[in-house]
Protein backbone atom coordinates (compact mmCIF):
# COMPACT_ATOMS: atom_id res chain seq x y z
CA UNK A 1 0.00 0.00 0.00
CA UNK A 2 1.33 3.39 -0.89
CA UNK A 3 0.59 6.72 0.66
CA UNK A 4 -0.49 9.16 -2.05
CA UNK A 5 -0.68 12.24 0.11
CA UNK A 6 1.33 15.21 -0.98
CA UNK A 7 3.31 17.14 1.59
CA UNK A 8 2.38 20.41 -0.10
CA UNK A 9 -1.37 19.94 0.35
CA UNK A 10 -2.96 22.46 2.62
CA UNK A 11 -4.61 21.18 5.77
CA UNK A 12 -8.38 21.52 5.97
CA UNK A 13 -9.30 24.82 7.50
CA UNK A 14 -12.26 25.40 9.70
CA UNK A 15 -15.17 26.86 7.77
CA UNK A 16 -15.72 30.54 8.36
CA UNK A 17 -19.20 31.47 9.50
CA UNK A 18 -20.62 34.44 7.67
CA UNK A 19 -22.24 36.31 10.53
CA UNK A 20 -23.74 38.97 8.29
CA UNK A 21 -25.62 36.37 6.24
CA UNK A 22 -26.90 34.74 9.40
CA UNK A 23 -27.92 38.12 10.80
CA UNK A 24 -29.93 38.79 7.65
CA UNK A 25 -31.49 35.34 7.30
CA UNK A 26 -32.60 34.79 10.90
CA UNK A 27 -35.11 37.69 10.94
CA UNK A 28 -36.46 36.64 7.54
CA UNK A 29 -36.91 33.06 8.74
CA UNK A 30 -38.57 34.33 11.91
CA UNK A 31 -40.99 36.44 9.89
CA UNK A 32 -41.83 33.50 7.64
CA UNK A 33 -42.57 31.29 10.65
CA UNK A 34 -44.70 33.99 12.28
CA UNK A 35 -46.59 34.83 9.08
CA UNK A 36 -47.15 31.17 8.32
CA UNK A 37 -48.77 30.64 11.70
CA UNK A 38 -51.04 33.69 11.61
CA UNK A 39 -54.10 33.01 9.50
CA UNK A 40 -55.29 36.63 9.76
CA UNK A 41 -52.36 37.74 7.56
CA UNK A 42 -53.67 35.67 4.65
CA UNK A 43 -55.97 38.36 3.33
CA UNK A 44 -56.62 39.41 -0.24
CA UNK A 45 -54.70 42.73 0.01
CA UNK A 46 -51.66 40.92 1.39
CA UNK A 47 -51.53 38.78 -1.76
CA UNK A 48 -50.45 41.91 -3.63
CA UNK A 49 -47.65 42.49 -1.14
CA UNK A 50 -46.58 38.84 -1.38
CA UNK A 51 -46.46 39.05 -5.17
CA UNK A 52 -44.37 42.23 -4.88
CA UNK A 53 -42.03 40.37 -2.54
CA UNK A 54 -41.69 37.58 -5.13
CA UNK A 55 -40.80 40.23 -7.71
CA UNK A 56 -38.13 41.69 -5.43
CA UNK A 57 -36.82 38.21 -4.65
CA UNK A 58 -36.48 37.52 -8.39
CA UNK A 59 -34.43 40.68 -8.71
CA UNK A 60 -32.02 39.58 -6.01
CA UNK A 61 -31.74 35.94 -6.98
CA UNK A 62 -31.84 36.07 -10.80
CA UNK A 63 -31.14 39.57 -12.13
CA UNK A 64 -28.19 40.69 -10.05
CA UNK A 65 -26.08 37.47 -10.34
CA UNK A 66 -26.85 37.19 -14.05
CA UNK A 67 -25.82 40.82 -14.58
CA UNK A 68 -22.56 40.24 -12.72
CA UNK A 69 -21.81 37.12 -14.78
CA UNK A 70 -22.52 38.79 -18.11
CA UNK A 71 -20.84 42.13 -17.48
CA UNK A 72 -17.96 41.56 -15.10
CA UNK A 73 -16.70 38.02 -15.71
CA UNK A 74 -14.99 36.51 -18.76
CA UNK A 75 -17.00 33.28 -18.41
CA UNK A 76 -18.85 33.84 -21.68
CA UNK A 77 -16.38 33.89 -24.57
CA UNK A 78 -18.75 33.76 -27.53
CA UNK A 79 -19.76 37.22 -28.70
CA UNK A 80 -23.10 35.99 -30.01
CA UNK A 81 -23.99 34.26 -26.73
CA UNK A 82 -22.83 37.28 -24.71
CA UNK A 83 -25.01 39.54 -26.89
CA UNK A 84 -28.11 37.41 -26.27
CA UNK A 85 -27.33 37.17 -22.56
CA UNK A 86 -27.03 40.96 -22.36
CA UNK A 87 -30.44 41.28 -24.00
CA UNK A 88 -31.84 38.68 -21.58
CA UNK A 89 -30.43 40.60 -18.61
CA UNK A 90 -32.09 43.75 -19.92
CA UNK A 91 -35.40 41.96 -20.44
CA UNK A 92 -35.40 40.40 -16.96
CA UNK A 93 -34.48 43.74 -15.42
CA UNK A 94 -37.35 45.38 -17.29
CA UNK A 95 -39.70 42.58 -16.21
CA UNK A 96 -39.02 43.00 -12.52
CA UNK A 97 -38.99 46.81 -12.70
CA UNK A 98 -42.28 47.03 -14.59
CA UNK A 99 -43.84 44.35 -12.42
CA UNK A 100 -42.79 46.19 -9.24
CA UNK A 101 -44.36 49.41 -10.54
CA UNK A 102 -47.63 47.65 -11.40
CA UNK A 103 -47.69 45.90 -8.02
CA UNK A 104 -47.26 49.22 -6.24
CA UNK A 105 -50.05 50.65 -8.42
CA UNK A 106 -52.31 47.71 -7.52
CA UNK A 107 -51.56 48.03 -3.79
CA UNK A 108 -52.13 51.78 -3.87
CA UNK A 109 -55.38 51.41 -5.80
CA UNK A 110 -56.59 48.81 -3.33
CA UNK A 111 -55.86 51.11 -0.39
CA UNK A 112 -57.51 54.03 -2.20
CA UNK A 113 -60.66 51.99 -2.78
CA UNK A 114 -60.70 50.92 0.86
CA UNK A 115 -60.74 54.59 1.88
CA UNK A 116 -63.31 55.74 -0.68
CA UNK A 117 -65.70 52.79 -0.24
CA UNK A 118 -64.96 51.30 3.18
CA UNK A 119 -68.07 49.11 3.32
CA UNK A 120 -68.25 47.79 -0.24
CA UNK A 121 -64.48 47.36 -0.34
CA UNK A 122 -64.87 44.39 2.00
CA UNK A 123 -66.53 42.56 -0.89
CA UNK A 124 -63.18 42.27 -2.68
CA UNK A 125 -62.43 38.58 -2.88
CA UNK A 126 -59.24 36.60 -3.29
CA UNK A 127 -60.32 35.64 -6.80
CA UNK A 128 -60.48 39.30 -7.79
CA UNK A 129 -57.04 40.03 -6.38
CA UNK A 130 -55.57 36.92 -8.04
CA UNK A 131 -57.03 38.02 -11.39
CA UNK A 132 -55.48 41.47 -10.94
CA UNK A 133 -52.11 39.91 -10.12
CA UNK A 134 -52.34 37.67 -13.18
CA UNK A 135 -52.95 40.74 -15.34
CA UNK A 136 -50.00 42.50 -13.68
CA UNK A 137 -47.60 39.63 -14.43
CA UNK A 138 -48.87 39.01 -17.98
CA UNK A 139 -48.69 42.69 -18.96
CA UNK A 140 -45.25 42.97 -17.37
CA UNK A 141 -44.03 39.95 -19.35
CA UNK A 142 -45.43 41.26 -22.61
CA UNK A 143 -43.93 44.71 -22.17
CA UNK A 144 -40.58 43.35 -20.93
CA UNK A 145 -40.11 40.80 -23.73
CA UNK A 146 -40.79 43.28 -26.54
CA UNK A 147 -37.03 44.05 -26.91
CA UNK A 148 -36.43 40.44 -27.99
CA UNK A 149 -38.38 41.28 -31.15
CA UNK A 150 -35.85 44.03 -31.88
CA UNK A 151 -32.77 41.78 -31.63
CA UNK A 152 -31.05 41.41 -34.99
CA UNK A 153 -27.81 39.41 -35.00
CA UNK A 154 -26.72 40.86 -38.33
CA UNK A 155 -26.34 44.24 -36.63
CA UNK A 156 -24.52 42.59 -33.72
CA UNK A 157 -22.12 40.87 -36.13
CA UNK A 158 -21.17 44.17 -37.76
CA UNK A 159 -20.64 45.74 -34.35
CA UNK A 160 -18.21 42.96 -33.39
CA UNK A 161 -15.94 43.74 -36.38
PDB file of N, CA and C in Angstrom, residues 13-15 19 50 63 71 79 86 94 98 135-136:
ATOM      1  N   UNK A  13      -9.073  23.708   6.580  1.00  0.00           N
ATOM      2  CA  UNK A  13      -9.295  24.819   7.502  1.00  0.00           C
ATOM      3  C   UNK A  13     -10.721  24.775   8.008  1.00  0.00           C
ATOM      4  N   UNK A  14     -10.912  25.318   9.154  1.00  0.00           N
ATOM      5  CA  UNK A  14     -12.259  25.400   9.697  1.00  0.00           C
ATOM      6  C   UNK A  14     -13.077  26.363   8.839  1.00  0.00           C
ATOM      7  N   UNK A  15     -14.317  26.012   8.606  1.00  0.00           N
ATOM      8  CA  UNK A  15     -15.174  26.864   7.774  1.00  0.00           C
ATOM      9  C   UNK A  15     -15.480  28.161   8.511  1.00  0.00           C
ATOM     10  N   UNK A  19     -21.288  35.806   9.546  1.00  0.00           N
ATOM     11  CA  UNK A  19     -22.237  36.312  10.533  1.00  0.00           C
ATOM     12  C   UNK A  19     -23.226  37.304   9.933  1.00  0.00           C
ATOM     13  N   UNK A  50     -47.356  40.063  -1.195  1.00  0.00           N
ATOM     14  CA  UNK A  50     -46.581  38.838  -1.376  1.00  0.00           C
ATOM     15  C   UNK A  50     -46.051  38.746  -2.808  1.00  0.00           C
ATOM     16  N   UNK A  63     -31.662  38.431 -11.365  1.00  0.00           N
ATOM     17  CA  UNK A  63     -31.144  39.565 -12.135  1.00  0.00           C
ATOM     18  C   UNK A  63     -29.730  39.971 -11.750  1.00  0.00           C
ATOM     19  N   UNK A  71     -21.599  40.895 -17.324  1.00  0.00           N
ATOM     20  CA  UNK A  71     -20.844  42.134 -17.485  1.00  0.00           C
ATOM     21  C   UNK A  71     -19.424  42.042 -16.941  1.00  0.00           C
ATOM     22  N   UNK A  79     -19.141  35.911 -28.598  1.00  0.00           N
ATOM     23  CA  UNK A  79     -19.763  37.225 -28.701  1.00  0.00           C
ATOM     24  C   UNK A  79     -21.270  37.102 -28.890  1.00  0.00           C
ATOM     25  N   UNK A  86     -26.849  39.557 -22.731  1.00  0.00           N
ATOM     26  CA  UNK A  86     -27.029  40.964 -22.361  1.00  0.00           C
ATOM     27  C   UNK A  86     -28.464  41.409 -22.613  1.00  0.00           C
ATOM     28  N   UNK A  94     -36.113  44.662 -16.953  1.00  0.00           N
ATOM     29  CA  UNK A  94     -37.349  45.378 -17.289  1.00  0.00           C
ATOM     30  C   UNK A  94     -38.562  44.678 -16.702  1.00  0.00           C
ATOM     31  N   UNK A  98     -40.911  46.731 -14.186  1.00  0.00           N
ATOM     32  CA  UNK A  98     -42.283  47.030 -14.589  1.00  0.00           C
ATOM     33  C   UNK A  98     -43.269  46.335 -13.663  1.00  0.00           C
ATOM     34  N   UNK A 135     -53.053  39.690 -14.320  1.00  0.00           N
ATOM     35  CA  UNK A 135     -52.948  40.740 -15.335  1.00  0.00           C
ATOM     36  C   UNK A 135     -51.637  41.499 -15.177  1.00  0.00           C
ATOM     37  N   UNK A 136     -51.256  41.785 -13.936  1.00  0.00           N
ATOM     38  CA  UNK A 136     -49.999  42.499 -13.677  1.00  0.00           C
ATOM     39  C   UNK A 136     -48.818  41.720 -14.239  1.00  0.00           C
TER      40      UNK A 136
END
